[in-house]
PDB file of C-alpha atoms in Angstrom:
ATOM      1  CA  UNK A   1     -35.903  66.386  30.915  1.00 51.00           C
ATOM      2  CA  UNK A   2     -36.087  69.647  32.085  1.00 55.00           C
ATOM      3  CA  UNK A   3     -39.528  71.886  31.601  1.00 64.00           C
ATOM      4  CA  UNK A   4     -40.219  72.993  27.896  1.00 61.00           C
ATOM      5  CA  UNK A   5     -37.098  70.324  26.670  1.00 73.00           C
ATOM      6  CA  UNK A   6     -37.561  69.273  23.403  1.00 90.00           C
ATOM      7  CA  UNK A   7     -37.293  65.064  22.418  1.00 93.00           C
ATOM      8  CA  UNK A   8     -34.652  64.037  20.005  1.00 95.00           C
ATOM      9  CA  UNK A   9     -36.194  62.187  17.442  1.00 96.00           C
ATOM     10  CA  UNK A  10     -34.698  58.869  18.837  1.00 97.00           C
ATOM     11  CA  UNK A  11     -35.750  59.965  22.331  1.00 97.00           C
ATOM     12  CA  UNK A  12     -39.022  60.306  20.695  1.00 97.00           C
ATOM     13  CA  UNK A  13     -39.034  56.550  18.966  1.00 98.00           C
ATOM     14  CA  UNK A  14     -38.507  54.816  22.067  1.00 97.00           C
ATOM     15  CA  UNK A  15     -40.850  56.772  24.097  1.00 97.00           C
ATOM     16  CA  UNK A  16     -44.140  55.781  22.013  1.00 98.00           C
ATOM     17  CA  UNK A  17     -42.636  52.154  21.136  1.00 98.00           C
ATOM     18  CA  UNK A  18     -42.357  51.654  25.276  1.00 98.00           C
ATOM     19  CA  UNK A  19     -45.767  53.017  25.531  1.00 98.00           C
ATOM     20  CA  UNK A  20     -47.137  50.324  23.455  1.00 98.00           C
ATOM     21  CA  UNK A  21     -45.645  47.089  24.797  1.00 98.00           C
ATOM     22  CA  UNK A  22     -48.297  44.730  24.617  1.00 97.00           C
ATOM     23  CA  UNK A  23     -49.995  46.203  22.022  1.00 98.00           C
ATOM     24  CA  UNK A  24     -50.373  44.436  18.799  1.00 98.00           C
ATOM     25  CA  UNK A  25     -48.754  47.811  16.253  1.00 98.00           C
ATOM     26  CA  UNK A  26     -50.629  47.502  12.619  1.00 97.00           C
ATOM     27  CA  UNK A  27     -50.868  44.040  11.140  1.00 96.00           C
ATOM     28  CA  UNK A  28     -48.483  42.602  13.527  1.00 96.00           C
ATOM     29  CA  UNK A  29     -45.277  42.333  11.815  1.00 96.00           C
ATOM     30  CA  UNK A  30     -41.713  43.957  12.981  1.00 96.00           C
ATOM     31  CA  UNK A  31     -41.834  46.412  10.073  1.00 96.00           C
ATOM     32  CA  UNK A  32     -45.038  48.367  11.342  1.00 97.00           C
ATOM     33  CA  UNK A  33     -43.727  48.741  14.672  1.00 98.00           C
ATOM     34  CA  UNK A  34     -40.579  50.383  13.251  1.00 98.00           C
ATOM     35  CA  UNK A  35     -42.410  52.284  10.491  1.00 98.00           C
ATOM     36  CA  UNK A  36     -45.370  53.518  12.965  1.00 98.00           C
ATOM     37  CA  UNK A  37     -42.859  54.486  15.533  1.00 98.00           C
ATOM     38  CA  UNK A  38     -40.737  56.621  12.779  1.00 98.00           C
ATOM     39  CA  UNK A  39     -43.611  58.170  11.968  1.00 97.00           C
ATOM     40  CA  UNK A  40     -45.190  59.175  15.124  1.00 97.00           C
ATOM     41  CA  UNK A  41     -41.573  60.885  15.719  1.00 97.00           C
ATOM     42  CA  UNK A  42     -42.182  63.244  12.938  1.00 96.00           C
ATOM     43  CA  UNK A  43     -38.800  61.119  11.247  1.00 97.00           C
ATOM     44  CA  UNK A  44     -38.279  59.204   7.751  1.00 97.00           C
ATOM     45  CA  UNK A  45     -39.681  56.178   7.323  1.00 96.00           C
ATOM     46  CA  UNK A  46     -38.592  53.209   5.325  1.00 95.00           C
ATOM     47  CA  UNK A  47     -41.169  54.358   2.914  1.00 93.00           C
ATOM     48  CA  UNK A  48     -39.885  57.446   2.567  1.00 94.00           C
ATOM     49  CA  UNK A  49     -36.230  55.756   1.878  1.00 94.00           C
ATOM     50  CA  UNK A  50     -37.417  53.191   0.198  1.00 86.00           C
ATOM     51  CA  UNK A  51     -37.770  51.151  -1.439  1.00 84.00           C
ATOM     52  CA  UNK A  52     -40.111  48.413   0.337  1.00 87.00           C
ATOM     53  CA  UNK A  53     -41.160  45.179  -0.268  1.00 84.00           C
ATOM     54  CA  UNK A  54     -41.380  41.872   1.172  1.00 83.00           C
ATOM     55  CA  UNK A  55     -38.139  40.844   1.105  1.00 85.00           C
ATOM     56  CA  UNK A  56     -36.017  44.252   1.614  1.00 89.00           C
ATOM     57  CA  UNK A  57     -33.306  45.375   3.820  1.00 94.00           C
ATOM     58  CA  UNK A  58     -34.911  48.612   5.028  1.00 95.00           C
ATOM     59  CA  UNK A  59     -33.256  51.472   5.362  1.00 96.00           C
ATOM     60  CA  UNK A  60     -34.605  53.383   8.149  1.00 97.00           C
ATOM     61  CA  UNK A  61     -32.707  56.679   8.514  1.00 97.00           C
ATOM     62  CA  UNK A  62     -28.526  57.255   8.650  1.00 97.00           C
ATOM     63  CA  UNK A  63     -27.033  54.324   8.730  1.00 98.00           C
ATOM     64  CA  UNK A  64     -24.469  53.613  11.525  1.00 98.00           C
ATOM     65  CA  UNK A  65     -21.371  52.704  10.851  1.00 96.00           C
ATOM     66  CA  UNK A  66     -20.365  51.040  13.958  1.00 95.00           C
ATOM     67  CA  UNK A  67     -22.454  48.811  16.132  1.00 95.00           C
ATOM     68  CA  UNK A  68     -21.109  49.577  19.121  1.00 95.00           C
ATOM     69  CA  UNK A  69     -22.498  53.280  18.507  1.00 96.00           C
ATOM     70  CA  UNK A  70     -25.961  52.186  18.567  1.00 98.00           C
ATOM     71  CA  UNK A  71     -28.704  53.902  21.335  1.00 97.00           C
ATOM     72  CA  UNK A  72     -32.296  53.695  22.320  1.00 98.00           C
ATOM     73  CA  UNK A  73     -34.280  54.864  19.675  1.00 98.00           C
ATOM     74  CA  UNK A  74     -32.064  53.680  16.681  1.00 99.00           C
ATOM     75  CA  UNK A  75     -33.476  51.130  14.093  1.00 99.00           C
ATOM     76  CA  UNK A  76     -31.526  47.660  13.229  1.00 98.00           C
ATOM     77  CA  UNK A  77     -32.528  45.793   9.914  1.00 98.00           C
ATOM     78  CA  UNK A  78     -31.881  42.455  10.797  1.00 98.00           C
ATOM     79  CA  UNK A  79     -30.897  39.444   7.894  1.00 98.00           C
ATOM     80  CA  UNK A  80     -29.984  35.708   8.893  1.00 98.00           C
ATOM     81  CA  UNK A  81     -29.458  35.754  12.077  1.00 98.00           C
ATOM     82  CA  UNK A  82     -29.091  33.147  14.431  1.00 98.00           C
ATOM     83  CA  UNK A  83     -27.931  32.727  18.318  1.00 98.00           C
ATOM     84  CA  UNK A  84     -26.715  29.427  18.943  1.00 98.00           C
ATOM     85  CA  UNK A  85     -26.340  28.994  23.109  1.00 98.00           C
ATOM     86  CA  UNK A  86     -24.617  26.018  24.281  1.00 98.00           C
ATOM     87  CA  UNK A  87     -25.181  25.447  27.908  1.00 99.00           C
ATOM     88  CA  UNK A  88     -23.044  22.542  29.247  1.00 98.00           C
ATOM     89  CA  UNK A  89     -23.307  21.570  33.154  1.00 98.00           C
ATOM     90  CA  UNK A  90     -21.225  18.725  34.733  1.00 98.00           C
ATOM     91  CA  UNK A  91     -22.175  17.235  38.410  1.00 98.00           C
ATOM     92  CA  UNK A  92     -18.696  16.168  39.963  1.00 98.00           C
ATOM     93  CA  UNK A  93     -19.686  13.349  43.132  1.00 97.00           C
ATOM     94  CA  UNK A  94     -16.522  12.677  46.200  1.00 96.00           C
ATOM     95  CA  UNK A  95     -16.418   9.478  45.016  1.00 96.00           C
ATOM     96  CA  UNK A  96     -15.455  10.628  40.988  1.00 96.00           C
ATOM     97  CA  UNK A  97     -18.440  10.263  39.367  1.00 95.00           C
ATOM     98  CA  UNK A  98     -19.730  12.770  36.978  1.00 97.00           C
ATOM     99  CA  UNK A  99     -23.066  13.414  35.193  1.00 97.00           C
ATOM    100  CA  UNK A 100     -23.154  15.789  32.014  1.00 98.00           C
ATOM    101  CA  UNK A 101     -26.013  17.804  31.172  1.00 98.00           C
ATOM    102  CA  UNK A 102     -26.094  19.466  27.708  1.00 98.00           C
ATOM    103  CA  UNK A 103     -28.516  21.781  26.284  1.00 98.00           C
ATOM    104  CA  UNK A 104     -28.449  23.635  22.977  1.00 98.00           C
ATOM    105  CA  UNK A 105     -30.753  26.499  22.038  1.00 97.00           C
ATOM    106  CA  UNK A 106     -31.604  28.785  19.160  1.00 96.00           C
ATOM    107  CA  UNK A 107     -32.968  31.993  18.749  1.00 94.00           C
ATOM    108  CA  UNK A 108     -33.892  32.824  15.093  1.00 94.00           C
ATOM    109  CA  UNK A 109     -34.540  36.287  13.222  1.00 94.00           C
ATOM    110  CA  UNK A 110     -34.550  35.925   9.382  1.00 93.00           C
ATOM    111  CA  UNK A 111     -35.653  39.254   8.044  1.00 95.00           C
ATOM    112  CA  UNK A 112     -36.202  41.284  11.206  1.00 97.00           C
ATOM    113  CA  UNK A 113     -36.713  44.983  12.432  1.00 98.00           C
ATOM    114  CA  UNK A 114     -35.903  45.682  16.254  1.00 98.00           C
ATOM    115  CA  UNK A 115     -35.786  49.064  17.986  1.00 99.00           C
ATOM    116  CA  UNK A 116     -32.807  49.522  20.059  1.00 99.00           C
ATOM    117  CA  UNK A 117     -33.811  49.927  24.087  1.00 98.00           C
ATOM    118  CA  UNK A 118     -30.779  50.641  25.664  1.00 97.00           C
ATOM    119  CA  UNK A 119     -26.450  50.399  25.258  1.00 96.00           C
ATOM    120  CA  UNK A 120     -24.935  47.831  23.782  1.00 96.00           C
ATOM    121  CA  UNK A 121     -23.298  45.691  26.809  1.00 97.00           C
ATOM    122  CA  UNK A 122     -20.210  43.775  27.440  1.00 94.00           C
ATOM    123  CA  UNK A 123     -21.147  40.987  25.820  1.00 94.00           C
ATOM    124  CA  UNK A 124     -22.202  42.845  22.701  1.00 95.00           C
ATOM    125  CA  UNK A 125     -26.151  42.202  24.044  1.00 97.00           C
ATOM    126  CA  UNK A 126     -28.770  45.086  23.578  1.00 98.00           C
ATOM    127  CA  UNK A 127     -32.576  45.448  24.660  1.00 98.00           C
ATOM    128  CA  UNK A 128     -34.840  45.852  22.287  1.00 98.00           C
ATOM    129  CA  UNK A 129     -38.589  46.711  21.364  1.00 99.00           C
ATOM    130  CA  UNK A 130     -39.550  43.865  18.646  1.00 98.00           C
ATOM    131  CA  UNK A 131     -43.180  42.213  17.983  1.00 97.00           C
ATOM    132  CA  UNK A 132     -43.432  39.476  15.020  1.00 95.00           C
ATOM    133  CA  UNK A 133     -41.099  37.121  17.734  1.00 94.00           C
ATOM    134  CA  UNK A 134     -41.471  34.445  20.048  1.00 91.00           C
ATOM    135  CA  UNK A 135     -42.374  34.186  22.790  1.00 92.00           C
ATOM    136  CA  UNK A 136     -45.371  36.414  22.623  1.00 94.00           C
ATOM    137  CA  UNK A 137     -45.812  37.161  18.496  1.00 90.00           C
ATOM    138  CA  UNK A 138     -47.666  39.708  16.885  1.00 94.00           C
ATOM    139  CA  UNK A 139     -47.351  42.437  20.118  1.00 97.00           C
ATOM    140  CA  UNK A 140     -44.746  44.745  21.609  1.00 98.00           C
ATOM    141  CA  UNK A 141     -42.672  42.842  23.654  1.00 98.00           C
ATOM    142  CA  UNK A 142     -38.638  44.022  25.739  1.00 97.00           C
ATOM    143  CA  UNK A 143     -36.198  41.906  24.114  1.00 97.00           C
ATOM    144  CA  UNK A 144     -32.709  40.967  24.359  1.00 97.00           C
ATOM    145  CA  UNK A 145     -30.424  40.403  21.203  1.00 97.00           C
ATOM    146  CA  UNK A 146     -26.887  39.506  21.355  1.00 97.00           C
ATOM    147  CA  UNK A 147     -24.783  41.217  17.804  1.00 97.00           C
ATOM    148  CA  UNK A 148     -21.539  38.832  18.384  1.00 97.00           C
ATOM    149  CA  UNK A 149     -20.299  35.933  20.096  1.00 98.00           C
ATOM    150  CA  UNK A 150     -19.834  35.403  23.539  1.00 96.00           C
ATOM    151  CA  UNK A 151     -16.531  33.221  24.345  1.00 95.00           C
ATOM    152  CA  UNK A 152     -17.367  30.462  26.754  1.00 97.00           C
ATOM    153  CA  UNK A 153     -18.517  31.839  30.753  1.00 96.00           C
ATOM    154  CA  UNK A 154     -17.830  29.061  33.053  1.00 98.00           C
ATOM    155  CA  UNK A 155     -19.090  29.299  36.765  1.00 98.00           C
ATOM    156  CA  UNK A 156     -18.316  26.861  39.542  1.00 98.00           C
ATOM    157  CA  UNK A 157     -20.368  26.467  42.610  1.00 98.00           C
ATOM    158  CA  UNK A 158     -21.734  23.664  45.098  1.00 98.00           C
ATOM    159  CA  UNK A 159     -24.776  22.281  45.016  1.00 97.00           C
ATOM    160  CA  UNK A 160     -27.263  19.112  45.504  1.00 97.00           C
ATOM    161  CA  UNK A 161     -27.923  16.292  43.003  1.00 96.00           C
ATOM    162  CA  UNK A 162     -28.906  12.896  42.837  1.00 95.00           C
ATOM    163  CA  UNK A 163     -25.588  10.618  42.649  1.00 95.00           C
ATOM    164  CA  UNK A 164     -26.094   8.197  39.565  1.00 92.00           C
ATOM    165  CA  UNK A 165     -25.503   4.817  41.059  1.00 92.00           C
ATOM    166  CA  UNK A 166     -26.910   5.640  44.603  1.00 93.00           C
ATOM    167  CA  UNK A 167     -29.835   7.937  43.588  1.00 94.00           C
ATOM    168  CA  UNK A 168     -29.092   9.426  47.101  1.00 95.00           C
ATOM    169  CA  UNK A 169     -29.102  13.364  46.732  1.00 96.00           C
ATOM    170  CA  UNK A 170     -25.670  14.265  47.354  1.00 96.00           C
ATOM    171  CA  UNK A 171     -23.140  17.610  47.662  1.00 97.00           C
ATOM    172  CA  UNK A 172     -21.567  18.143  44.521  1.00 98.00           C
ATOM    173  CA  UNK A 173     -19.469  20.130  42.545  1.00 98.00           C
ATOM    174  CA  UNK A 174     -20.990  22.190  39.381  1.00 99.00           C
ATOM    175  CA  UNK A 175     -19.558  23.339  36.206  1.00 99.00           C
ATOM    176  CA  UNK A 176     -21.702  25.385  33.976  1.00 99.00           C
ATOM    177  CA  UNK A 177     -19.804  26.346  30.277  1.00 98.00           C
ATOM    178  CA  UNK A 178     -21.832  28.698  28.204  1.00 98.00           C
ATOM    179  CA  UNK A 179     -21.067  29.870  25.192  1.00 98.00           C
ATOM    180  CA  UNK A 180     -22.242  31.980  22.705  1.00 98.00           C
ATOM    181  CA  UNK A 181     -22.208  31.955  18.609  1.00 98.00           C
ATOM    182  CA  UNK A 182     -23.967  34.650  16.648  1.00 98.00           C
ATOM    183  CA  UNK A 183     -24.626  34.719  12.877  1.00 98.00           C
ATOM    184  CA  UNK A 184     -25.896  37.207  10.226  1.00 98.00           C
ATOM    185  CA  UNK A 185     -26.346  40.548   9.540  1.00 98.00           C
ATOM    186  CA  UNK A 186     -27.565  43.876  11.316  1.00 98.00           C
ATOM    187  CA  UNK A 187     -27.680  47.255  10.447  1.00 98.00           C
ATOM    188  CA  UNK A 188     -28.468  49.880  12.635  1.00 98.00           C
ATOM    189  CA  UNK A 189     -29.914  53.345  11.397  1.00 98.00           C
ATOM    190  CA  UNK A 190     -30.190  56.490  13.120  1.00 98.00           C
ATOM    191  CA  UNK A 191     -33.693  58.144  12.863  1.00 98.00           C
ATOM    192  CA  UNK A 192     -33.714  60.736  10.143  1.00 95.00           C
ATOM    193  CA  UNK A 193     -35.941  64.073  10.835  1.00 89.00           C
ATOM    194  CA  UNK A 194     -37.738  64.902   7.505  1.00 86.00           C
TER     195      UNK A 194
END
């Protein structure tokens, strides 16, 4: 920004809501981080857009169309949603013999407000500013939220593992499938000015 440059509101949302990661932002919850951060822009709040209450979709500015429009400093009203990551890795031994590892993992945002923290990648990920969310709670905390699925990644490499039968650590060859799944709902919102 060049000398005298004025901040867009959203420029202006992102800027205090970095400023406070760690911070715990009003009682705690995602709302107050999105509300306090809309305010201290000099934008509408949900308040002002009503209506609010526990169990509301927020509205908290122009709403957005398209997803893939989204930037730092827009608002997304989050309902349902659920990342299911299936991680499957198979050890392939010289002599045929295979182990299979699988893990399965969820990340889970019910009713949710996140500030958008950068583009919307690739794989339809975005960062994000959220507290009310694990692994920290009630403070400010860089996030990552994927808006769609992912189809399956699968890497092959060469590595070390203990063969089976032998329990002798052995080269081997590694297949790692990931995939993706993504339910619910999101809406994004530009910030409003007043």
């Amino acid at each position: 920004m060049g000398k005298g440059a004025t901040l867009t509101p959203n420029q202006k949302v992102v800027v205090w809501a970095r400023g406070k990661l760690g911070h715990k932002i009003g009682r705690g919850k995602c709302w107050d981080l999105g509300e306090e951060a809309l305010k201290q822009a000099g934008a509408s709040t949900s308040n002002d857009l009503g209506p609010v209450a526990d169990d509301t979709d927020y509205v908290w500015g122009d709403p957005i169309s398209d997803l893939s429009q989204i930037e730092p400093g827009d608002i997304l009203q989050i309902r349902d949603h659920l990342i299911t990551t299936k991680i499957k890795i198979e050890y392939l031994f010289k002599d045929g013999s295979t182990i299979v590892e699988k893990d399965e993992r969820t990340a889970q945002r019910g009713h949710h407000t996140a500030i958008v923290n950068g583009k919307l990648d690739a794989n339809g990920g975005v960062k994000t500013l959220e507290q009310h969310v694990r692994p920290k709670g009630d403070v400010v905390q860089d996030m990552y939220l994927y808006t769609r699925d992912v189809p399956e990644v699968v890497t092959k490499t060469v590595g070390q593992h203990k063969h089976p039968r032998t329990k002798q650590s052995e080269r081997v060859n590694i297949t790692k499938s990931v995939t993706i799944t993504v339910t619910g709902t999101i809406w994004p919102y530009h910030p409003k000015a007043k």
